[in-house]
Structures are given as structure tokens and as C-alpha cells.
GROMACS .gro file of C-alpha atoms in nm:
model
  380
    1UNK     CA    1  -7.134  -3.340  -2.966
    2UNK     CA    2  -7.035  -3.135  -2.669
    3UNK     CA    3  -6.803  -3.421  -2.573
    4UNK     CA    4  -6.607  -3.352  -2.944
    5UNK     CA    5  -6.560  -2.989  -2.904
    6UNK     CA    6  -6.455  -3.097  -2.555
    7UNK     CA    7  -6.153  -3.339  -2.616
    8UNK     CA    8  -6.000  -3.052  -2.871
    9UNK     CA    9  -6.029  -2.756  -2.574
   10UNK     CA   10  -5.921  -2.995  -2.309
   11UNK     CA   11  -5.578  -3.085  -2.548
   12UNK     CA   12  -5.523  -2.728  -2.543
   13UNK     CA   13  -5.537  -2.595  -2.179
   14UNK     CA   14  -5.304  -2.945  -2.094
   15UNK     CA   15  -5.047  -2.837  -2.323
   16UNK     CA   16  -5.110  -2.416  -2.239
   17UNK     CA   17  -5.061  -2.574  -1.856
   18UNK     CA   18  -4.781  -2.808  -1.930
   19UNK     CA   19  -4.586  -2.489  -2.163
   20UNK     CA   20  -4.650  -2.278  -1.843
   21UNK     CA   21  -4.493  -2.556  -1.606
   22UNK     CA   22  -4.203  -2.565  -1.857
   23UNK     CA   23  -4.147  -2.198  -1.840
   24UNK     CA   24  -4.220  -2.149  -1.445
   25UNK     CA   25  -3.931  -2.417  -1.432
   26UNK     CA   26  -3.702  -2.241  -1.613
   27UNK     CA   27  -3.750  -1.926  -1.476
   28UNK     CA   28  -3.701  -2.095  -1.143
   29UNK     CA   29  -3.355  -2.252  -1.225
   30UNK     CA   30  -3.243  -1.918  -1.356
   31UNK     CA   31  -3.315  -1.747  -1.052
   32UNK     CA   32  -3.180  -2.036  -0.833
   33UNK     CA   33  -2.846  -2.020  -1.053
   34UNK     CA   34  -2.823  -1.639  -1.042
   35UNK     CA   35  -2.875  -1.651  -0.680
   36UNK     CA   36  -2.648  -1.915  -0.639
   37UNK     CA   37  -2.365  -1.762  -0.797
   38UNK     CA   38  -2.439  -1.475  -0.581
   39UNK     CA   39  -2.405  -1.614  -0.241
   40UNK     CA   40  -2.192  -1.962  -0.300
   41UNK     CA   41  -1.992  -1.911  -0.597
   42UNK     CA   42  -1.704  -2.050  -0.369
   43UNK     CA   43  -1.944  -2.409  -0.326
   44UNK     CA   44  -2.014  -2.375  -0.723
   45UNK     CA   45  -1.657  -2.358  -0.780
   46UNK     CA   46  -1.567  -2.650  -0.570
   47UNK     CA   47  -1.863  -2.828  -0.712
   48UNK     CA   48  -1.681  -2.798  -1.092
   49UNK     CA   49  -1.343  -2.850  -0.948
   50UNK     CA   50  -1.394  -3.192  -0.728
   51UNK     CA   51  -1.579  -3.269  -1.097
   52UNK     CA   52  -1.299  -3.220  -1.336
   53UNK     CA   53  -1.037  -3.366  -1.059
   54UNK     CA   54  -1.264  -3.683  -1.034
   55UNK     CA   55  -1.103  -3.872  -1.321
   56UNK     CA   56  -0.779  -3.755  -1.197
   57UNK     CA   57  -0.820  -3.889  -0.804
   58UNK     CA   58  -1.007  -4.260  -0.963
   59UNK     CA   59  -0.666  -4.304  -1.157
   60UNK     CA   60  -0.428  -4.216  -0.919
   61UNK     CA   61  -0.637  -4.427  -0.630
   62UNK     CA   62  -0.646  -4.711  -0.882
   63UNK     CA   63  -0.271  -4.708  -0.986
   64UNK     CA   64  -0.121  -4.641  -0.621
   65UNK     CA   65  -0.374  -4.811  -0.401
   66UNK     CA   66  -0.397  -4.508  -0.187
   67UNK     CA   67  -0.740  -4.443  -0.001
   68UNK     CA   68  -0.996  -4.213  -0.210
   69UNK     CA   69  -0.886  -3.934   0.040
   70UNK     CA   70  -0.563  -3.981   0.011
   71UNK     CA   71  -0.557  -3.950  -0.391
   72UNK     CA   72  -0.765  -3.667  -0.320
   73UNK     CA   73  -0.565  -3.448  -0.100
   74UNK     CA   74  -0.235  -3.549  -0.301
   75UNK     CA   75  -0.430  -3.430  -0.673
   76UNK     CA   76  -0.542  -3.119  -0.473
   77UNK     CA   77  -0.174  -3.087  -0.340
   78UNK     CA   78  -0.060  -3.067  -0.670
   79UNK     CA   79  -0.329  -2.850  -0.825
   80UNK     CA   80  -0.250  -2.634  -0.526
   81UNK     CA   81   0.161  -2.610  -0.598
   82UNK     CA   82   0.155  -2.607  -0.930
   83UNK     CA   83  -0.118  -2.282  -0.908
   84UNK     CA   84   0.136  -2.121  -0.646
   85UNK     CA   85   0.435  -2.134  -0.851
   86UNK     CA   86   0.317  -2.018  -1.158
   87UNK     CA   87   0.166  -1.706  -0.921
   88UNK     CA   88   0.540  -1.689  -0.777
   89UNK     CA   89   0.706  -1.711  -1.140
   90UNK     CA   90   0.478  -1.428  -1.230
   91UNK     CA   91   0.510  -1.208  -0.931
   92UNK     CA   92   0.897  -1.271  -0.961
   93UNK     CA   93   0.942  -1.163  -1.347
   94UNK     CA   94   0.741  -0.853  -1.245
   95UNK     CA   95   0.895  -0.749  -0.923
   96UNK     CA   96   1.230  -0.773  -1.142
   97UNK     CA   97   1.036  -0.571  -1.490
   98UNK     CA   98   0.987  -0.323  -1.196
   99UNK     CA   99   1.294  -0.265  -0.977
  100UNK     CA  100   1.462  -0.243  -1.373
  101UNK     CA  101   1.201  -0.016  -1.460
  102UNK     CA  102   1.243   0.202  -1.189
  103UNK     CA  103   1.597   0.228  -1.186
  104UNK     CA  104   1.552   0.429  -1.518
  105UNK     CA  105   1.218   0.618  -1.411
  106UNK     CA  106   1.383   0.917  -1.282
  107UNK     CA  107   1.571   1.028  -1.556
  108UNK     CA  108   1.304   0.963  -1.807
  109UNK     CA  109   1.082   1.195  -1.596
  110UNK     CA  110   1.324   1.439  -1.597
  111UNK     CA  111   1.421   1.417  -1.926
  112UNK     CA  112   0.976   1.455  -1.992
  113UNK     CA  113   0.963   1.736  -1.784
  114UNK     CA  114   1.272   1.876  -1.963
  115UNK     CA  115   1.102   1.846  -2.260
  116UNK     CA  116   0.755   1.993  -2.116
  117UNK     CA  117   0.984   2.269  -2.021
  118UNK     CA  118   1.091   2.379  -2.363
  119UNK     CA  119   0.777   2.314  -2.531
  120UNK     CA  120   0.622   2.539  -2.294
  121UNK     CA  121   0.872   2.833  -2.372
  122UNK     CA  122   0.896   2.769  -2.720
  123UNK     CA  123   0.517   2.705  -2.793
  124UNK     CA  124   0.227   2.767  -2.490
  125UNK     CA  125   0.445   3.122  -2.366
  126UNK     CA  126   0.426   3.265  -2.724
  127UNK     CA  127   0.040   3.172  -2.763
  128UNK     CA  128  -0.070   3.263  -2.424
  129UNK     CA  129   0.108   3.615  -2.467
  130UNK     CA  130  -0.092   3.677  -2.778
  131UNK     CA  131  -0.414   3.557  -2.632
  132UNK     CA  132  -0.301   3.809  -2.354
  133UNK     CA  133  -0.331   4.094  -2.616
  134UNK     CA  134  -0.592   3.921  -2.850
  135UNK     CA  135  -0.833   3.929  -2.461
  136UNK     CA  136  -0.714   4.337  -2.356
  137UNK     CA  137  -0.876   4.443  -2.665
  138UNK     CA  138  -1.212   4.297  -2.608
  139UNK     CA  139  -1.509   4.451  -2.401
  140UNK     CA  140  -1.557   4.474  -2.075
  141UNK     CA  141  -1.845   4.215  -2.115
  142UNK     CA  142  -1.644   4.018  -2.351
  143UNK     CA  143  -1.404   3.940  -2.108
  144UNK     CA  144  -1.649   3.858  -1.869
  145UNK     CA  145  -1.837   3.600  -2.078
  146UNK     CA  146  -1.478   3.452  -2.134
  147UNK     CA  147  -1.401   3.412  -1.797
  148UNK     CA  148  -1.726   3.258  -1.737
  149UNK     CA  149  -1.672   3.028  -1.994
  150UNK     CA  150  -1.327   2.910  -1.884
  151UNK     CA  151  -1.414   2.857  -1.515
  152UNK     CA  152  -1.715   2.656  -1.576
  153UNK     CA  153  -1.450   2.459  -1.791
  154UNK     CA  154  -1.211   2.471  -1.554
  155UNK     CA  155  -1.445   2.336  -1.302
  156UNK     CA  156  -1.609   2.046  -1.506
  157UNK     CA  157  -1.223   1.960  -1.540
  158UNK     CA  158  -1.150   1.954  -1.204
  159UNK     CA  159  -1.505   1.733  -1.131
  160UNK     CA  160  -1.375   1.493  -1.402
  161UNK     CA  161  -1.015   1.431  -1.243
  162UNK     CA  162  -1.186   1.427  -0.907
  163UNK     CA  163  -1.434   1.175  -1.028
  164UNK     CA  164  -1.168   0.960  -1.169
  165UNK     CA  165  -0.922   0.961  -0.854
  166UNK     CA  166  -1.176   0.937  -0.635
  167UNK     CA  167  -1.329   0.583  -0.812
  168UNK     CA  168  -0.944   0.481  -0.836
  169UNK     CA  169  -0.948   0.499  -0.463
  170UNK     CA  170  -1.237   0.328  -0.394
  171UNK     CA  171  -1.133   0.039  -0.603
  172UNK     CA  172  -0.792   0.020  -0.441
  173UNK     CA  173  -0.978   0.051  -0.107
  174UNK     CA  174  -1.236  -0.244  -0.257
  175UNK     CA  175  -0.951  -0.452  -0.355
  176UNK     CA  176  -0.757  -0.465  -0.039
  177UNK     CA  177  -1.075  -0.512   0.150
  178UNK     CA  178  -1.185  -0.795  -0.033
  179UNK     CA  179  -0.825  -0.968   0.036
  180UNK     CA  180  -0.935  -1.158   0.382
  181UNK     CA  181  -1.279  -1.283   0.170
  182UNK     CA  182  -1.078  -1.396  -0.153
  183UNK     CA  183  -0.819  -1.600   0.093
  184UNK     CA  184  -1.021  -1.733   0.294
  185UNK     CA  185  -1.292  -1.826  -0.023
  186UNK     CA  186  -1.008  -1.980  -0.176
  187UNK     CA  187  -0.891  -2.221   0.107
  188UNK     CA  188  -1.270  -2.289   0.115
  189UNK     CA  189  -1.263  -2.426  -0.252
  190UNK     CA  190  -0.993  -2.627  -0.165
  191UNK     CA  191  -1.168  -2.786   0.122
  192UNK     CA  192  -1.502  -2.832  -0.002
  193UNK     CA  193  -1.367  -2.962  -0.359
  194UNK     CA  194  -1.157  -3.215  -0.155
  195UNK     CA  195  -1.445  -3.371   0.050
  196UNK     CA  196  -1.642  -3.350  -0.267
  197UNK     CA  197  -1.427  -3.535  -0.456
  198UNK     CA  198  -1.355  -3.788  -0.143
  199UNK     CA  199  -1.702  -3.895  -0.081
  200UNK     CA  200  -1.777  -3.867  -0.413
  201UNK     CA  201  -1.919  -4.272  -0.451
  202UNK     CA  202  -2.125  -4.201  -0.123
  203UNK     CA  203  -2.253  -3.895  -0.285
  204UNK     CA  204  -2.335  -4.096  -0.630
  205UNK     CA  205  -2.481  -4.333  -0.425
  206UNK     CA  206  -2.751  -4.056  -0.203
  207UNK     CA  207  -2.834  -3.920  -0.547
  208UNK     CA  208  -2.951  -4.282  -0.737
  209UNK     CA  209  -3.194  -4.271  -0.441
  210UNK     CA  210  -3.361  -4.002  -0.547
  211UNK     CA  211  -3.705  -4.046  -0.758
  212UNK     CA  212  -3.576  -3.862  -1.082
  213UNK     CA  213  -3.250  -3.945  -1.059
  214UNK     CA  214  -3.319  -4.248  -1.316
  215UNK     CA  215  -3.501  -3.999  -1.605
  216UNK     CA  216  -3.253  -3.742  -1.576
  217UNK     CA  217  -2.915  -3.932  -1.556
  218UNK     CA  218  -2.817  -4.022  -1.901
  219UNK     CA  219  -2.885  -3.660  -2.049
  220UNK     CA  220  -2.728  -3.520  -1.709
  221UNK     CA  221  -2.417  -3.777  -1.809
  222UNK     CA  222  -2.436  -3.634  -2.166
  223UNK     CA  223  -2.471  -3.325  -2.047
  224UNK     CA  224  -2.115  -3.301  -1.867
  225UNK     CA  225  -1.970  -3.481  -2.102
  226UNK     CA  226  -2.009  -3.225  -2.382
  227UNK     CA  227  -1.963  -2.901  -2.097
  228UNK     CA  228  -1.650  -3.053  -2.002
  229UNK     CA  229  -1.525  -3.102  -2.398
  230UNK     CA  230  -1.651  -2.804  -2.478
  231UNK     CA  231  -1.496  -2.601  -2.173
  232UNK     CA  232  -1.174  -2.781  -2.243
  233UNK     CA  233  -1.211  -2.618  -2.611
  234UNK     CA  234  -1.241  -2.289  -2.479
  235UNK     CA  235  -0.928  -2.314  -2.290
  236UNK     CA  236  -0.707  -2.488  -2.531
  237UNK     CA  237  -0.852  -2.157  -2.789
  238UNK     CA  238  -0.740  -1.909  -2.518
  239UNK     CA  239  -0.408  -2.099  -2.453
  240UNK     CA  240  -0.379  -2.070  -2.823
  241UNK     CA  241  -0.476  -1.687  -2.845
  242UNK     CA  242  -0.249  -1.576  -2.586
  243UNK     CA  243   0.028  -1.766  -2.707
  244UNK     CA  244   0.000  -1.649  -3.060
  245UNK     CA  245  -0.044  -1.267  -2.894
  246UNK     CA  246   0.250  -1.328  -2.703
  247UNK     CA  247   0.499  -1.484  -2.956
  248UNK     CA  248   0.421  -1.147  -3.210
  249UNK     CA  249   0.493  -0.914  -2.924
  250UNK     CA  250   0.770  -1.075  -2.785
  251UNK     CA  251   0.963  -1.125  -3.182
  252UNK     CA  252   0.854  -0.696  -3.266
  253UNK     CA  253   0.997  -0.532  -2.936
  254UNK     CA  254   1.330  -0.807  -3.028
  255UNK     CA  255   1.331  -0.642  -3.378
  256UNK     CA  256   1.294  -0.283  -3.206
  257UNK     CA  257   1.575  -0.417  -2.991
  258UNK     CA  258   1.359  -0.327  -2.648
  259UNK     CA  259   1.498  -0.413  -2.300
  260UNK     CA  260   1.287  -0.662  -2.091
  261UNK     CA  261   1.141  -0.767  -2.421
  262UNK     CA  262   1.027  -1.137  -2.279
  263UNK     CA  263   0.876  -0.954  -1.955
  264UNK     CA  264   0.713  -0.727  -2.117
  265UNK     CA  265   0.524  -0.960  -2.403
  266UNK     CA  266   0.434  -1.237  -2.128
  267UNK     CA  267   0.252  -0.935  -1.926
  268UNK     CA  268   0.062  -0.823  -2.251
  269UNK     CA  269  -0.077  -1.159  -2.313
  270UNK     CA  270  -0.181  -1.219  -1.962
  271UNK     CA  271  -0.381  -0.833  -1.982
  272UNK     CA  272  -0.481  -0.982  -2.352
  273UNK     CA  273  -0.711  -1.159  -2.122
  274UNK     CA  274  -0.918  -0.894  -2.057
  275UNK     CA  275  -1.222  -0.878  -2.252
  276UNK     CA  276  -1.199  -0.583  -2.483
  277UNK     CA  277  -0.921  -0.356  -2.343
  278UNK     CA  278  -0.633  -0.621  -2.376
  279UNK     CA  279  -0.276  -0.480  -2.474
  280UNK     CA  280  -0.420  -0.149  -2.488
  281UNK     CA  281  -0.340  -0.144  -2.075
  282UNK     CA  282   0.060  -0.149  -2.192
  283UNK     CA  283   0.048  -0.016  -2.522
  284UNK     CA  284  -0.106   0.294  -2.528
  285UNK     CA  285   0.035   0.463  -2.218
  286UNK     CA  286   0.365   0.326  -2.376
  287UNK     CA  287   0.322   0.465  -2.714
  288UNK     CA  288   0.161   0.839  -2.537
  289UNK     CA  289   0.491   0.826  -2.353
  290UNK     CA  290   0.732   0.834  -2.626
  291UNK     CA  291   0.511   1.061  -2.827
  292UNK     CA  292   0.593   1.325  -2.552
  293UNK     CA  293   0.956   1.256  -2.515
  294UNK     CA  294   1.003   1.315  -2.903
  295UNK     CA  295   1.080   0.921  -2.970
  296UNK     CA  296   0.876   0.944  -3.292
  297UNK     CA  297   1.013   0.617  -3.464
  298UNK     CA  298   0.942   0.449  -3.143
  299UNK     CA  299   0.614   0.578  -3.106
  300UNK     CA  300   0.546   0.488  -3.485
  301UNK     CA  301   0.696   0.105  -3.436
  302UNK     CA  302   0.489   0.079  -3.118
  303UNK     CA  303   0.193   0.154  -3.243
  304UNK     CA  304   0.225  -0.047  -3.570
  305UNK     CA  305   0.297  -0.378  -3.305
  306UNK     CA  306  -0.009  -0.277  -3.084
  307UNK     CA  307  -0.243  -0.277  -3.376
  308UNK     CA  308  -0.146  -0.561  -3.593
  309UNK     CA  309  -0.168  -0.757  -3.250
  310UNK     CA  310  -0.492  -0.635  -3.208
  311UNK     CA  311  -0.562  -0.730  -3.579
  312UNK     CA  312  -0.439  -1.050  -3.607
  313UNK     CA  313  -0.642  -1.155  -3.230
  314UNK     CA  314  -0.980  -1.006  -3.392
  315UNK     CA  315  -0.943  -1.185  -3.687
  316UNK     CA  316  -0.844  -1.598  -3.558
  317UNK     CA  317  -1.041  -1.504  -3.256
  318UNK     CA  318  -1.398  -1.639  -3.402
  319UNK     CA  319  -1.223  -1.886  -3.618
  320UNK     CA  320  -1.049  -2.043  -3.313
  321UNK     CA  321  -1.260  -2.046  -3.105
  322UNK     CA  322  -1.540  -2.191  -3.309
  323UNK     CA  323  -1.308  -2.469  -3.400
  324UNK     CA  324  -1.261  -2.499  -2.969
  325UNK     CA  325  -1.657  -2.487  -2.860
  326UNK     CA  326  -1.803  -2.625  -3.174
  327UNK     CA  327  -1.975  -2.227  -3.307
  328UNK     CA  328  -1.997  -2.072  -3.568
  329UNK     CA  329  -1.748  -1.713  -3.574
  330UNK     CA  330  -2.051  -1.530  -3.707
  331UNK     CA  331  -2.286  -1.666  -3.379
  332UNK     CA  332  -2.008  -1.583  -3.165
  333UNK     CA  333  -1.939  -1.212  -3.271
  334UNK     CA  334  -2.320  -1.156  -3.234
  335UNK     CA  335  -2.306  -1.299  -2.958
  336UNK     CA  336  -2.004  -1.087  -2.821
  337UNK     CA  337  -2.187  -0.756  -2.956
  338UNK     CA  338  -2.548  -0.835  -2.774
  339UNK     CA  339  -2.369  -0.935  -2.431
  340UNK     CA  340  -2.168  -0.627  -2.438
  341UNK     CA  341  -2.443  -0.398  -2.560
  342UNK     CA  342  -2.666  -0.561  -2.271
  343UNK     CA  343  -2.430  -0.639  -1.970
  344UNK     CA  344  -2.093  -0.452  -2.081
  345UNK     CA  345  -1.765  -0.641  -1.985
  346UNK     CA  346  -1.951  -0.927  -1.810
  347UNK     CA  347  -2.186  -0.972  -2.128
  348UNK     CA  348  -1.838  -1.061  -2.301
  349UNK     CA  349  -1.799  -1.352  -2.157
  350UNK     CA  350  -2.166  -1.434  -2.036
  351UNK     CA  351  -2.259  -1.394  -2.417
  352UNK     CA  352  -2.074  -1.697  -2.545
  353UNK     CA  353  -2.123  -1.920  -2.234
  354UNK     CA  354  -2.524  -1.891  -2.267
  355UNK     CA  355  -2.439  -1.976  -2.629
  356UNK     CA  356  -2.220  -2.278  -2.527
  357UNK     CA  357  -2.526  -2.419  -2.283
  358UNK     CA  358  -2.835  -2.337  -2.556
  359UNK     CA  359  -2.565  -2.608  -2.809
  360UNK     CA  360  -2.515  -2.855  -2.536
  361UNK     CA  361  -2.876  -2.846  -2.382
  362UNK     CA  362  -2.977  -2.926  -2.798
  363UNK     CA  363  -2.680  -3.156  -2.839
  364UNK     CA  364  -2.817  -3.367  -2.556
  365UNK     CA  365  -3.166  -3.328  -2.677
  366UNK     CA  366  -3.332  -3.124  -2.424
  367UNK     CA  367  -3.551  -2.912  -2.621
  368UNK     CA  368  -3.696  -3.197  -2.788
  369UNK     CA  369  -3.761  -3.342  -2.441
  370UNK     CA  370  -3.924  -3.017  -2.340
  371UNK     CA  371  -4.118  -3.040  -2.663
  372UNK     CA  372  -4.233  -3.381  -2.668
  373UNK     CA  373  -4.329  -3.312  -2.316
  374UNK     CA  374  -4.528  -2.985  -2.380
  375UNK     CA  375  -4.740  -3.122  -2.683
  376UNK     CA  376  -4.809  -3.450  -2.462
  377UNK     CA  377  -4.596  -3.663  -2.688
  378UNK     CA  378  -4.481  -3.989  -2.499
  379UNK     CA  379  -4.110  -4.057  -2.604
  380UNK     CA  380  -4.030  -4.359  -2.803
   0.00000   0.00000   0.00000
């Protein structure tokens, strides 16, 4: 009898143990991935690089003849110039947008401050002066809760600008800092991702010693497979997105018959990038600035281009790039909205890659495997 109400209890605390094995191991590989990315994103990057270049380096060793290492350092080679001139045909179109840009800078500013200049005569000088009279005819105490009023204004104005420059310093500080750690991070991605991908059959070889090696390598091998279709997805959708972005920009500022038109729409679709500023870093400065110089039909066509760009992206956004990484749009703008109400910018993008690794981790069958393995199922 006791044995009975045994066997039932017993079933229970093995699969209570094995669900809290489960999640232990999970929380474990969470905190091992957030602290990897945290001190040797530079080795994870390498990691994913030597991976994707793998395929690359097998053909060209096989078709050539040249040593693994070889076909290695010549794939990296060209990773390496092809990255540096499309950094040197960017820098170039914007050191020439600029030294344009500047040529005409002066006389726009004084043709704004011109036209600061008369709206302050015709407009602020006539209201101050009657505020003048409008504040003599008030009370003593009156005027002294006014003047309270505006300096603690005043003040939280000055605070604000303050704030704001001194944060704009400290990034610019931050940035040019952090110079000597991105180069030298950099030529450490290229080295590591070149022995990686070198010794790769050696490396193959260490891991099929291991014990689990043999139960984990076909959903491991599945695994990749559907990360590296699925990341190849998401770039083809973004390849897409800023093409599309760039191609409406570029034919509206030809219409309004704007100078550096090309320049200017291959910059918007490279800030398009952004997650959820985008063109609003050119546009809206842009449009403010012909607002105050009295270009009203400019301002009007301007602003009329920015937001049927930003239209036309929110709306093929979800539809593109569920087509790209296999989601539903409606997943991936809740998805969007949680990891940007939870992490802000970062939860952008961190909100549809945990997406992309809950599909693949049930595309390979994982959390049936967890299942089967918590309820003491033995697979078939």
C-alpha cells in the first residue's frame, strides 16, 4: 500500500527536480551569455565570423589548392578591403556633402540672423514694450512674484541647456576615448576569426571528443543552420528597407530640385538604421531650418517627404521582415513595443532577436526535448 502512494510521490519530486535542473540550466547559460557579451564580445564576434566565412575558406581551399590558412587569410583579406572601401566611399561622399555645405553656411546664417533681426523689431520689441507697461502698473508684490517666477524659469532653462551640453561632451569625450579599444578590438576579430577559421577541422575534431558532443550535434547542426538562414533574412529585409527608404528620398529632393540630392538620401538611409529616430536626425533640423528662414514651400515639401518615408518604412517594415525571419508582423511589433518599453533602444533590436532564437530553439525541437526530458519521457 505504502509502496503505491510511493511510486506516484516519487514521479513527482523526479520531474519537480529534473524541471528545476532545466531551469538552473537556463538561467546559467543566460548569465554565461550576458556575461560573455560583456567581457569578450570581440571573441563572440570572431566566433560568428570564422563561422559564416567557413563555407567561404572550404571552397576557395578546394578550388585553388591553397593551404586552409592561406584561403583563410586571403577570404579575411577580402572581407577586410571590401569593409575599408565602402568606409572610404562613405567618408569621401561626406567630406565632399560637407566642404559643399559649408561653402554656403555663412550666408545662410547670415541671412537667419537677418531674419531673427527683423522678426525681433517687428514682433518681440513691440510685445516686450507692452509687457513693459502691462508689468509698471502692477504691485509692488506683483512684480515681485513675477520676477520670482521668471528666474526660477530662467534657471531651470539654463540647468536644461547645461545638462544637455554637458552629456554632449561627455559622449564626444566617450567616443574618442573608446577609439584605441574599438581599433585595437577590431584587429582582434580579425585575428582570432582567422585562426578560428584555420584550425577549424582540429577544432571539430577536440569537440567530437567530448562526452555530449554526440547528443547535442545534430540539433546544434540544425540549430545554425536555421540562425544562419534566418540572420541572412534579416539582412536581405534591412538591405531591402534601406534601399526602398533611400530610392523615395533620393527621387522627392530630385523633384524639389535639391543640391547634393544623392548625398543627402544615401546618408538618410544609413541614419534609417537607427532604431526609432531614423531620418528624423536630417529631416527635422532641415525642415526647423527653413521654417525660420521663411522657405515655407520648402518646409511644407520637406516635411511631406520625411513623413511619407516614415510611413511607407512603418508599414512594409513587419511585412518584410516577417517574410525575411519567418514572423509574424503582429509578433514582431509586440515584440518591438515590449523591448522598447523594457530596455529602450537596445530592447529594439534585443526584442526581435530573443524572438528569432524562441522560433529556431522550437524549429529544431528543443522544447520538446526539454519536455520529454522533464516528464521522464525517453525519446523515440
Amino acid at each position: 500500500m505504502n509502496d503505491r502512494k510511493e511510486g506516484p510521490l516519487r514521479n513527482y519530486l523526479l520531474i519537480l527536480l529534473r524541471a528545476v535542473i532545466v531551469f538552473g540550466m537556463i538561467v546559467l547559460l543566460l548569465a554565461a551569455l550576458y556575461f560573455a557579451v560583456r567581457t569578450a564580445l570581440p571573441f563572440l564576434i570572431a566566433c560568428i565570423l570564422s563561422l559564416f566565412l567557413n563555407p567561404i575558406v572550404s571552397f576557395i581551399a578546394k578550388k585553388t589548392g591553397l593551404s586552409r590558412g592561406l584561403a583563410s587569410f586571403l577570404t579575411l583579406f577580402i572581407l577586410f578591403s571590401i569593409a575599408v572601401s565602402l568606409l572610404l566611399i562613405i567618408a569621401a561622399a561626406l567630406i565632399r556633402g560637407i566642404a559643399s555645405f559649408s561653402k554656403t553656411v555663412p550666408g545662410q546664417l547670415e541671412s537667419l540672423l537677418g531674419d531673427l533681426q527683423t522678426y525681433f523689431f517687428a514682433h518681440l520689441l513691440p510685445s516686450w514694450e507692452k509687457t513693459v507697461n502691462i508689468f509698471s502698473g502692477l504691485t509692488k508684490e506683483q512684480q515681485h512674484m513675477l520676477q520670482v517666477n521668471f528666474e526660477g524659469m530662467a534657471g531651470t532653462l539654463i540647468n536644461f541647456l547645461n545638462d544637455i551640453a554637458v552629456r554632449l561632451l561627455s559622449s564626444l569625450t566617450q567616443f574618442v576615448s573608446s577609439l584605441p579599444d574599438t581599433l585595437f578590438s577590431t584587429v582582434f576579430v580579425f585575428l582570432a576569426a582567422f585562426f578560428l577559421s584555420k584550425d577549424s577541422e582540429q577544432i571539430k575534431k577536440r569537440l567530437a571528443m567530448l562526452p555530449f558532443f554526440s547528443t547535442l550535434r545534430r540539433p546544434a547542426k540544425k540549430m545554425w543552420q536555421e540562425l544562419k538562414k534566418t540572420c541572412a533574412g534579416f539582412v536581405r529585409a534591412q538591405i531591402i528597407l534601406v534601399s526602398l527608404t533611400m530610392i523615395l528620398i533620393y527621387i522627392g529632393l530630385l523633384v524639389l530640385r535639391t543640391k547634393y540630392a544623392f548625398t543627402i538620401a544615401f546618408i538618410s538611409a544609413l541614419v534609417d538604421l537607427i532604431p526609432y529616430l531614423g531620418t528624423g536626425i536630417i529631416f527635422i533640423p532641415w525642415i526647423l531650418y527653413q521654417y525660420l528662414t521663411h522657405h515655407y514651400f520648402l518646409t511644407i515639401a520637406l516635411t511631406v517627404l520625411y513623413a511619407v518615408s516614415v510611413v511607407q518604412r512603418q508599414l512594409i517594415e513587419p511585412k518584410i521582415l516577417s517574410s525575411g525571419i519567418g514572423l509574424d508582423p503582429l509578433v514582431i511589433l509586440i515584440a518591438l513595443y515590449f523591448g522598447f518599453r523594457w530596455l529602450g533602444f537596445a530592447g529594439l533590436v534585443i526584442g526581435p532577436l530573443v524572438l528569432i532564437m524562441i522560433r529556431i530553439l522550437h524549429q529544431v525541437g528543443a522544447w520538446r526535448l526539454l519536455w520529454n526530458y522533464i516528464i521522464g519521457k525517453k525519446a523515440s
